[in-house]
Structure formats: C-alpha cells, structure tokens
Tab-separated table of C-alpha atoms and ligand atoms in Angstrom:
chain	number	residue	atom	x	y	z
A	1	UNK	CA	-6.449	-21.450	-9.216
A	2	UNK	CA	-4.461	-21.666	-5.940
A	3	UNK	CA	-1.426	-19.295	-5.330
A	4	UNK	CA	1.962	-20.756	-5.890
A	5	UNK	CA	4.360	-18.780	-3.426
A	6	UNK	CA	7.909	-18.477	-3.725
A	7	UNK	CA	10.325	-19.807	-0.765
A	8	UNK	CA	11.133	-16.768	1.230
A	9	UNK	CA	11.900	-16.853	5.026
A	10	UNK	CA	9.968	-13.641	5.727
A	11	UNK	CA	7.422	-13.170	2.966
A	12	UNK	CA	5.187	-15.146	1.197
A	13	UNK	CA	4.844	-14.141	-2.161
A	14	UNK	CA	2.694	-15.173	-5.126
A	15	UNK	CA	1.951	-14.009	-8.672
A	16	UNK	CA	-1.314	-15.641	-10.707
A	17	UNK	CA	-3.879	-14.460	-12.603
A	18	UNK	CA	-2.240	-10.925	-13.481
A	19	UNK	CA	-2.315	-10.363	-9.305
A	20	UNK	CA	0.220	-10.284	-6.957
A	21	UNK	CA	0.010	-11.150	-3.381
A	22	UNK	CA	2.919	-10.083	-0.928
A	23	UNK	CA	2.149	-11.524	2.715
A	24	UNK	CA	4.214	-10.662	5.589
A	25	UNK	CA	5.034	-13.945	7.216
A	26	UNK	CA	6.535	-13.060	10.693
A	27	UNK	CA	3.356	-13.652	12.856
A	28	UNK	CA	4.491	-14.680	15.835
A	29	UNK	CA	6.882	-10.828	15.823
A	30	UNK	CA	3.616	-9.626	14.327
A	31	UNK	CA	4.816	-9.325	11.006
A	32	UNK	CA	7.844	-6.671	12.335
A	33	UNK	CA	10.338	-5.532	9.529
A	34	UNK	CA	13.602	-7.325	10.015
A	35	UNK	CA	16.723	-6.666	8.023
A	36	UNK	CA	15.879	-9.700	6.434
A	37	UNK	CA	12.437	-8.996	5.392
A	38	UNK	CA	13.468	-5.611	4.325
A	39	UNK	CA	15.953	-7.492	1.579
A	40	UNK	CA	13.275	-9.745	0.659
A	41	UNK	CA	10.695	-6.834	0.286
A	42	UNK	CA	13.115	-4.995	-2.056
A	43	UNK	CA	13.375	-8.004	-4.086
A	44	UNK	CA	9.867	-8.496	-4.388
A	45	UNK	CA	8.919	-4.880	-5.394
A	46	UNK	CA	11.819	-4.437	-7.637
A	47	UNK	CA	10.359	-8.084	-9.558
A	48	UNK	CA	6.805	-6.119	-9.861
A	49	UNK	CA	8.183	-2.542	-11.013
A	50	UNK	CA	9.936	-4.795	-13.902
A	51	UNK	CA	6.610	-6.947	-14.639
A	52	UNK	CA	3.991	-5.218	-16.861
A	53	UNK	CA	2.119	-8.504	-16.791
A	54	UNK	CA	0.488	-7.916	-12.998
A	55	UNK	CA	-2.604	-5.795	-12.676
A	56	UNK	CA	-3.294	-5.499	-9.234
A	57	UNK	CA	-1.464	-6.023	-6.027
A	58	UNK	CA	-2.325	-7.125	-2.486
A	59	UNK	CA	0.012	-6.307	0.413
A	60	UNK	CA	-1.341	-7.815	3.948
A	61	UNK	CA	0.084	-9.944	6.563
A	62	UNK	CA	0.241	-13.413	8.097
A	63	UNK	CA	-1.733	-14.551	11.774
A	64	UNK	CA	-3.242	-12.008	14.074
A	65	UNK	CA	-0.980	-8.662	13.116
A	66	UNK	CA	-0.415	-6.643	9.580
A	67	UNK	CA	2.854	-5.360	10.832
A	68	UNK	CA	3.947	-3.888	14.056
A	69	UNK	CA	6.500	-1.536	12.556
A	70	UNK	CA	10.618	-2.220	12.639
A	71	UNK	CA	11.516	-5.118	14.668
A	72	UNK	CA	12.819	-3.901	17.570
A	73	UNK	CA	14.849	-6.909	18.581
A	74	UNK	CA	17.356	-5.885	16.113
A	75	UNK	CA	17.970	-2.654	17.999
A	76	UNK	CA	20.159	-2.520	20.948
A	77	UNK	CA	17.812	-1.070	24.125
A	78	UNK	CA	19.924	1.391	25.835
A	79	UNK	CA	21.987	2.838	23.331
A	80	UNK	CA	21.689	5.702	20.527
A	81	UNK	CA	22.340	5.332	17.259
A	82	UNK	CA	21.856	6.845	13.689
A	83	UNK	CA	18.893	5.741	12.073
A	84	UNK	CA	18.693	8.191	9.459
A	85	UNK	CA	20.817	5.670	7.497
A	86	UNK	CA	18.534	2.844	8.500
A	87	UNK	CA	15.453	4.149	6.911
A	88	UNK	CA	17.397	5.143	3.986
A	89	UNK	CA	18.443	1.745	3.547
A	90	UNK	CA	15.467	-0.213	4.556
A	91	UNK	CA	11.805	1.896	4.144
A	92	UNK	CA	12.847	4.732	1.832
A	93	UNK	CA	14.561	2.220	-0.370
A	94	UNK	CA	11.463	-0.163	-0.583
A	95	UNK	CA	8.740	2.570	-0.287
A	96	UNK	CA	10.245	4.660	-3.370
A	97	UNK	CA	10.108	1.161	-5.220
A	98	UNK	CA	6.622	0.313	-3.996
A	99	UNK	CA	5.265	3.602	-5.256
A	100	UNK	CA	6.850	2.953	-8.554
A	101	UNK	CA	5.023	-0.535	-9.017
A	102	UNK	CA	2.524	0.488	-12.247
A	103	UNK	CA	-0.312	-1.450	-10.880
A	104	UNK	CA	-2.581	-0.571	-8.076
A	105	UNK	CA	-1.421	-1.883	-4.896
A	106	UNK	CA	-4.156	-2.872	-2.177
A	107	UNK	CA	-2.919	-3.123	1.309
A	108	UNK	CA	-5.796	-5.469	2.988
A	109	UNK	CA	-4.992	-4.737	6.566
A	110	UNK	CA	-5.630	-7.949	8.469
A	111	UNK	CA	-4.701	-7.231	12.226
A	112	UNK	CA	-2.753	-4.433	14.095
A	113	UNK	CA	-0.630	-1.988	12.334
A	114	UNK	CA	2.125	-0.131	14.378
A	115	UNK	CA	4.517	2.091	13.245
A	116	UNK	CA	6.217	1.585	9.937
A	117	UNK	CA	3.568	-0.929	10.013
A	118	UNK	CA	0.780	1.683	9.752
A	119	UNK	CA	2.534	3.949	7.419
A	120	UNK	CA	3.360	1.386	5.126
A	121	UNK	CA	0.010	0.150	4.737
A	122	UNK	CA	-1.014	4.045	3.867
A	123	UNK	CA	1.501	4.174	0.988
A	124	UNK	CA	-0.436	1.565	-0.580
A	125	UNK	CA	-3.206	2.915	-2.546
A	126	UNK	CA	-6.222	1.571	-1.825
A	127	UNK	CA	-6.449	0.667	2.174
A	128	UNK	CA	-8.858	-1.744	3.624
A	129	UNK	CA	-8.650	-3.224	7.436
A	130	UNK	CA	-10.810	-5.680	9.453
A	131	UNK	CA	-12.881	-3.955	11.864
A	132	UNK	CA	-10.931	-5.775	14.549
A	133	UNK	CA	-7.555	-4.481	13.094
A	134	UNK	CA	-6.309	-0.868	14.624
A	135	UNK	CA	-3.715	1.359	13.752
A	136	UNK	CA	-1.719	3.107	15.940
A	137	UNK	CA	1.392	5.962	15.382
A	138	UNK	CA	3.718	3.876	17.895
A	139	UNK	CA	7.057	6.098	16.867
A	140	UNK	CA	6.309	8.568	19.858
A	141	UNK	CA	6.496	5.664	22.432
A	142	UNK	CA	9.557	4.837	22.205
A	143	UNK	CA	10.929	8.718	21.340
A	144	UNK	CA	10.873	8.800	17.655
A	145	UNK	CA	8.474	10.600	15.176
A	146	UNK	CA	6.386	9.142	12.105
A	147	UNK	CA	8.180	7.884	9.474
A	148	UNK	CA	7.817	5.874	5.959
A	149	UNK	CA	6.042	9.592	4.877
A	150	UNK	CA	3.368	8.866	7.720
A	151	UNK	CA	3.979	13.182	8.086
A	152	UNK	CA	2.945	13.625	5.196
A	153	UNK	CA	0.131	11.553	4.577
A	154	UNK	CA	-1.650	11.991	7.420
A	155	UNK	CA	-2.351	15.871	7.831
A	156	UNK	CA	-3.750	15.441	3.896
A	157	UNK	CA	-5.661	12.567	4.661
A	158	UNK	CA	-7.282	12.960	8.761
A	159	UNK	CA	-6.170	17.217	9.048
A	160	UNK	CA	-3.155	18.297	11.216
A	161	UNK	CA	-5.312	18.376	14.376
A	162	UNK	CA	-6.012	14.505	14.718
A	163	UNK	CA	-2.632	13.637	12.747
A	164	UNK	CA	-0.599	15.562	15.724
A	165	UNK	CA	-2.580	14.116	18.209
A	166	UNK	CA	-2.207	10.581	17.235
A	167	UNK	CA	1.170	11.302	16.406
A	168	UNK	CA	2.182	12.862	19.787
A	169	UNK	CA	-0.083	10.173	22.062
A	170	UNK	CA	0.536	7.077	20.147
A	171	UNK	CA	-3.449	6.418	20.484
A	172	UNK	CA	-4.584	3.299	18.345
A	173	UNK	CA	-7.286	4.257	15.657
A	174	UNK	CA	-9.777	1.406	15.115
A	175	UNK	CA	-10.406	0.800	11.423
A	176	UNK	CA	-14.068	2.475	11.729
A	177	UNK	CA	-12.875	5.525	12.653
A	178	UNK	CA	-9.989	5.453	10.234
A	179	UNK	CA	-13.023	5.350	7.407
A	180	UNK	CA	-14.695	8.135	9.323
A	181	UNK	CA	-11.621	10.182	9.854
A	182	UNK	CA	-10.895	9.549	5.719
A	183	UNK	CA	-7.238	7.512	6.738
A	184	UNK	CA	-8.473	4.375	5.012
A	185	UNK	CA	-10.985	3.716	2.169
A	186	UNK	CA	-13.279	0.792	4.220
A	187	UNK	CA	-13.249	-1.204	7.227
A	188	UNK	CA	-15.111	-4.415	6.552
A	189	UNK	CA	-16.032	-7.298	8.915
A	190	UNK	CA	-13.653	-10.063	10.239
A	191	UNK	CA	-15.423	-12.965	9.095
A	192	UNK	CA	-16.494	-11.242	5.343
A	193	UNK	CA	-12.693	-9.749	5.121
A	194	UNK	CA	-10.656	-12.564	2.759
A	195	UNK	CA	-13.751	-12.728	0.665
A	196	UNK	CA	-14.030	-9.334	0.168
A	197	UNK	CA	-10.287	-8.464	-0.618
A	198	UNK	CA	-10.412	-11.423	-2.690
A	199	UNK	CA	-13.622	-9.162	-4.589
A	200	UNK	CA	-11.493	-6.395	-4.844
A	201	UNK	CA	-8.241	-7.026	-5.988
A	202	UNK	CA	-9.981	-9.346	-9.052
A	203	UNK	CA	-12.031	-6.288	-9.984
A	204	UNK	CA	-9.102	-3.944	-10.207
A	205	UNK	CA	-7.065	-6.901	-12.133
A	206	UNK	CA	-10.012	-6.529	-14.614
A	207	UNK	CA	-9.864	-2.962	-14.972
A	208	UNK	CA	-8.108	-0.428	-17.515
A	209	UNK	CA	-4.836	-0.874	-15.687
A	210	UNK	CA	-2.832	1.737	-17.524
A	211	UNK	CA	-5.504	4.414	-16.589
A	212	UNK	CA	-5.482	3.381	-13.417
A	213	UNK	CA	-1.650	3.991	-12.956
A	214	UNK	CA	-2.073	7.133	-13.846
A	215	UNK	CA	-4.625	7.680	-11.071
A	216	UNK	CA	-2.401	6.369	-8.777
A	217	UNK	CA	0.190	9.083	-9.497
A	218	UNK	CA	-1.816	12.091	-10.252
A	219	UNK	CA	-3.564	12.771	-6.995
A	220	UNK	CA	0.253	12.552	-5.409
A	221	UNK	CA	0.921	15.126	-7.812
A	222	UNK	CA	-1.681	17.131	-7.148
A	223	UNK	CA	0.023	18.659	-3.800
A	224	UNK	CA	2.809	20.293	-5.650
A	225	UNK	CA	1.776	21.347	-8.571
A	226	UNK	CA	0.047	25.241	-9.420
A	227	UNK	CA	-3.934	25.002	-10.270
A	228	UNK	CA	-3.143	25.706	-14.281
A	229	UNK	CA	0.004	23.392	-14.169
A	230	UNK	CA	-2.565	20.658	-13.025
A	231	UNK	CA	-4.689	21.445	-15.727
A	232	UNK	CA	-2.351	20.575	-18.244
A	233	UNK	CA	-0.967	17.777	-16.595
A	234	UNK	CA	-4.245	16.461	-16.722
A	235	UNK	CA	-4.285	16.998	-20.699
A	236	UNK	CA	-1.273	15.074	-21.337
A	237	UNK	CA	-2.089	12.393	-18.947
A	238	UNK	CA	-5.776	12.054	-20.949
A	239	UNK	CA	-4.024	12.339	-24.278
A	240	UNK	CA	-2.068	9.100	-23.496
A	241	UNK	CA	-5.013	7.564	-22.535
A	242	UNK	CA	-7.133	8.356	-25.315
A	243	UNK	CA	-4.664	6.721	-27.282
A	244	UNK	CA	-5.562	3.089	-25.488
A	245	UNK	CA	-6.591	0.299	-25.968
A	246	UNK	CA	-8.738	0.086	-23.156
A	247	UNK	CA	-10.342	3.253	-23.632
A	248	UNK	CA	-11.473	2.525	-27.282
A	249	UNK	CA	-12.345	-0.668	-25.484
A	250	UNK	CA	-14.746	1.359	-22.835
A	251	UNK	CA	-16.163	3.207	-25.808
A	252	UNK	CA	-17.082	0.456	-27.702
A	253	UNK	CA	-18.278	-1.642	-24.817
A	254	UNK	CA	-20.700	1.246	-23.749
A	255	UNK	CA	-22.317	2.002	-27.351
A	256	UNK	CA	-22.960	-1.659	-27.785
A	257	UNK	CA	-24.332	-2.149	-24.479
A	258	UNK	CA	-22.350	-4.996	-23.000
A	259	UNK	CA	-19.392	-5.117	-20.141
A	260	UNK	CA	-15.999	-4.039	-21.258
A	261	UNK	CA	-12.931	-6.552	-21.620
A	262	UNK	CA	-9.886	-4.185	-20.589
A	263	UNK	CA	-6.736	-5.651	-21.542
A	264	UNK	CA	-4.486	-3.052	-18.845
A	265	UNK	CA	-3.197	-1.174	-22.232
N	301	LIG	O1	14.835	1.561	13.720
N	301	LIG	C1	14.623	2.004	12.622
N	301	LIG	O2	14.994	1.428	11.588
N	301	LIG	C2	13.852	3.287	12.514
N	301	LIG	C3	12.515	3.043	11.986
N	301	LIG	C4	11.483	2.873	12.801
N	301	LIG	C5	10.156	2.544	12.293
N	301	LIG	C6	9.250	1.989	13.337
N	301	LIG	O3	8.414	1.187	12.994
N	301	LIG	S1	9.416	2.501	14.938
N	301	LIG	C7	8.068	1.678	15.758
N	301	LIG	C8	8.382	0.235	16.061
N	301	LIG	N1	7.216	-0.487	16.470
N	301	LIG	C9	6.679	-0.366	17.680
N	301	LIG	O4	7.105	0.407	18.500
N	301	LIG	C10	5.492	-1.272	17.984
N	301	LIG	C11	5.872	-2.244	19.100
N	301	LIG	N2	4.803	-3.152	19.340
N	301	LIG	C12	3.722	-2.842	20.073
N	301	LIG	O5	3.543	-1.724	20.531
N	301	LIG	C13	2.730	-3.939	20.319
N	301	LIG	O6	3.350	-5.170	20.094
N	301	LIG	C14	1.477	-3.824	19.427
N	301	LIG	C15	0.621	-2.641	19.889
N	301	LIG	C16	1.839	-3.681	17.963
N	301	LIG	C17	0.633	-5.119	19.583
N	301	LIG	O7	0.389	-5.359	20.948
N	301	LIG	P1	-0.167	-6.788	21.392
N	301	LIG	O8	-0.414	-6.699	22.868
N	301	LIG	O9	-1.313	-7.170	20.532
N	301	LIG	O10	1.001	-7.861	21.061
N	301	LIG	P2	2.388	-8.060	21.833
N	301	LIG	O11	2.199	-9.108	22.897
N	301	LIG	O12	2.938	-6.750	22.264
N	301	LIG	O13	3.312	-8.642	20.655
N	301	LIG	C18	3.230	-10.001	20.243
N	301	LIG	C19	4.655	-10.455	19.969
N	301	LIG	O14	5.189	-9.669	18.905
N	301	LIG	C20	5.565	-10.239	21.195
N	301	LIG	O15	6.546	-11.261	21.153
N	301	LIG	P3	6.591	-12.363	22.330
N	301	LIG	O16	6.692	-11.640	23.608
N	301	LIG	O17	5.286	-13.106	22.166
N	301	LIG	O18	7.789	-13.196	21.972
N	301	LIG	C21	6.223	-8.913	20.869
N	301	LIG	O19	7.467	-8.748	21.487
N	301	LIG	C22	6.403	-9.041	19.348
N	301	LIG	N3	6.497	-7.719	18.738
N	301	LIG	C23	5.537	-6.810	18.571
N	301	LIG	N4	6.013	-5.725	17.978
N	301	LIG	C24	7.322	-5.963	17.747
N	301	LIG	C25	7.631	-7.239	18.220
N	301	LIG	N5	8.862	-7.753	18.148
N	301	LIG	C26	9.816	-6.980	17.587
N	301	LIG	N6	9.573	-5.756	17.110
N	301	LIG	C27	8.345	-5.200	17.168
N	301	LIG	N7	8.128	-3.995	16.637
C-alpha cells in the first residue's frame, strides 16, 4: 500500500499499516529545525503518544541531509540571546513527547546529521545511517555545547573520551565508525538503505509491541536506578507482560512449532 501523507509545509507525515513515517521535508536547508517545523513536529508526536494503533515508527529526512541541527537563519548573527528558553520550547518540548511515543521509533538516518540533527536522531531508539551519511557534534562551532541530551547519551553510548573529543572539535563521525564506536546500531549501504529500513520497521510493526515499549524504557532506567531496585523493576515490568496477549501468543506459537502472530497487546 502506498503512504498517504498529510499536508504539512515542513514534514511529511504518514500513518499505514500500524507504522508511522515522519520525514523531514526541508532539503534544500538540509532538513534544519525551523520554528515552524518544530510546531509541526509537536503535533505529529503528540498524534502518536495518543494512538495505540501504530507499532513502529520511522523518523528520517528528505534529499541529501537527515537534519543539520536548528536553522540558523532564524537566528540573528551578531547578537546574544537566551536560548535556554528556545530549547525549552522547541527540542525539550518535542523530545520529552518523542520519548513518550509507546512504539519503537527508528530513526533511518539518510544523509548528514548536525547538531540537534545528530542528537535527535540518537533519542530515537533504534539508529540506522547510510554509509555515506556522517554525524557530526556541530554545537562547538559556532560556541555552544551539545544539546537535545546529546551529553548524556554519548559518554554511555561511545565513553567520555571520544564523546569530549567530538564534542569539543566538532569532527564528523562516518556511520561505520559510529557502529564501531557503539553510537548507532548499523550503517548499511546507500543503494540497499530504503529497502532495508523498509525490512525493519515492518518487522518491529509485527512484533510484541507492548513488550517492546517496555524495552524501550527500561534500559533508560537502568542509569538511575540501585542494582536490587532494578531487579524488581524488572519483576513488575515481566509481571505485566506475562499477563499478555502476545506472550501467551509466543508460548503457544513456540510449542506448536509455527511463527507467532503478535497482536502489540
Ligand atoms: O538556537 C537554538 O535554538 C539552540 C539550539 C541549537 C541546536 C543546534 O542544532 S546548534 C547547531 C546548528 N547547526 C549547525 O551548526 C550545522 C550548520 N551546518 C553545517 O555545518 C553544514 O551545512 C553541514 C556540515 C551540516 C553540511 O555541509 P554541506 O557542505 O554538506 O552543506 P551546506 O552547503 O553547508 O548546506 C546546504 C544548504 O543548507 C546551504 O544553503 P544554501 O547556501 O544552499 O542556500 C546551507 O546554508 C543550508 N544549511 C545547512 N545547515 C543549516 C542550513 N541552513 C540553516 N540552518 C542550518 N543549520
């Protein structure tokens, strides 16, 4: 079935199939957050946080670039100002909403990611990239430091070493090393890349989607809670998913020898 998208002037976004796709549609600014896109964003993830109904979701981007970060051409060069209530408004806003979206959201990393651009992409949380795509901690450049939680994703996922490095030289990571380095889960080539994305995102729209929002939230968890606290969130967590569908689903599907048909409850 082809994706029907809804009119938006920055976004192009589709629902079908129990997947949602959200594509950045600003290619010729390389997919750079406006004010504009940041409303439409919002919208967007606060339509998937209220639909149960979706069981995967793809983020990526439109043309040559994922997303080079804030558009710049809606700041003034040459003059100061506060920003703290910018990102409060615009990337906290929409990245607190994105991480409450139930379903697992796939950021398929098509081109260049800069900045917010990069950090955005590691919210989501599975990250793929074309091998040609690179991503690269811009902030530093232009006398800022990593936002959208990019300081605290990336000494857990590449160590503090690399993490301040990249941070502090604003040196582009190809999407190979990002695998290596354990920033993103595969780079895969350009001419396989829609195909394979395409692969994904239906195989996680097929799986136990209720389990797998609980993975989604857990590892984050992880970092603050005790060892023993873990252990018991771990308990409750299971209990609720013992009581599925889709596990008694899994069960049965494994005695009886056949593929399981999850239903995402
Ligand atoms: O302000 C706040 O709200 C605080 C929050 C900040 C979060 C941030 O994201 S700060 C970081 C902002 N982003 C950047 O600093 C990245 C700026 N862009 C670049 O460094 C380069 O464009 C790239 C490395 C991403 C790509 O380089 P390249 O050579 O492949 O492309 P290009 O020629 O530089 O860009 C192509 C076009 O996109 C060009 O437009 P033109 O000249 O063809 O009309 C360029 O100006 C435009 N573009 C790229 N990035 C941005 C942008 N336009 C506006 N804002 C951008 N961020």
């Amino acid at each position: 079935m082809t994706d029907k998208f809804h009119d938006l002037k920055t976004i192009k976004y589709s629902k079908s199939e129990q997947i949602a796709k959200i594509i950045l549609n600003r290619p010729d600014k390389l997919n750079a957050f406006s004010a504009t896109m940041h409303d439409e964003f919002f919208s967007i993830l606060t339509d998937l946080v209220n639909d149960n109904s979706i069981r995967c979701v793809l983020l990526s981007g439109e043309g040559r670039g994922f997303c080079a970060g804030q558009d710049l051409g809606e700041r003034k060069g040459g003059e100061k100002m506060d920003l703290g209530d910018k990102l409060e408004n615009g990337y906290n806003k929409n990245l607190r909403l994105l991480k409450s979206v139930q379903a697992p959201v796939v950021c398929a990393v098509n081109g260049v990611a800069a900045g917010a651009g990069a950090n955005i992409a590691l919210n989501c949380d599975i990250v793929v990239a074309k091998k040609s795509a690179k991503f690269i901690q811009s902030f530093s450049n232009i006398g800022l430091i990593p936002d959208c939680n990019g300081t605290w994703m990336l000494p857990k996922l590449i160590g503090l070493a690399k993490a301040k490095a990249i941070a502090m030289l604003g040196t582009p990571v190809m999407a190979e090393e990002a695998v290596e380095w354990g920033m993103i889960y595969s780079a895969i080539e350009d001419e396989q890349f829609d195909t394979e994305v395409n692969d994904l995102i239906n195989t996680l729209a097929s799986r136990p989607t209720r389990a797998l929002s609980f993975i989604k939230n857990i590892f984050d968890e992880s970092y603050s809670n005790r060892y023993g606290e873990h252990l018991d969130r771990e308990r409750d967590v299971q209990r609720v998913c013992g009581l599925s569908d889709d596990f008694a689903e899994g069960v049965a599907a494994f005695t009886e020898k056949r593929q399981p048909e999850f239903k995402g409850h």
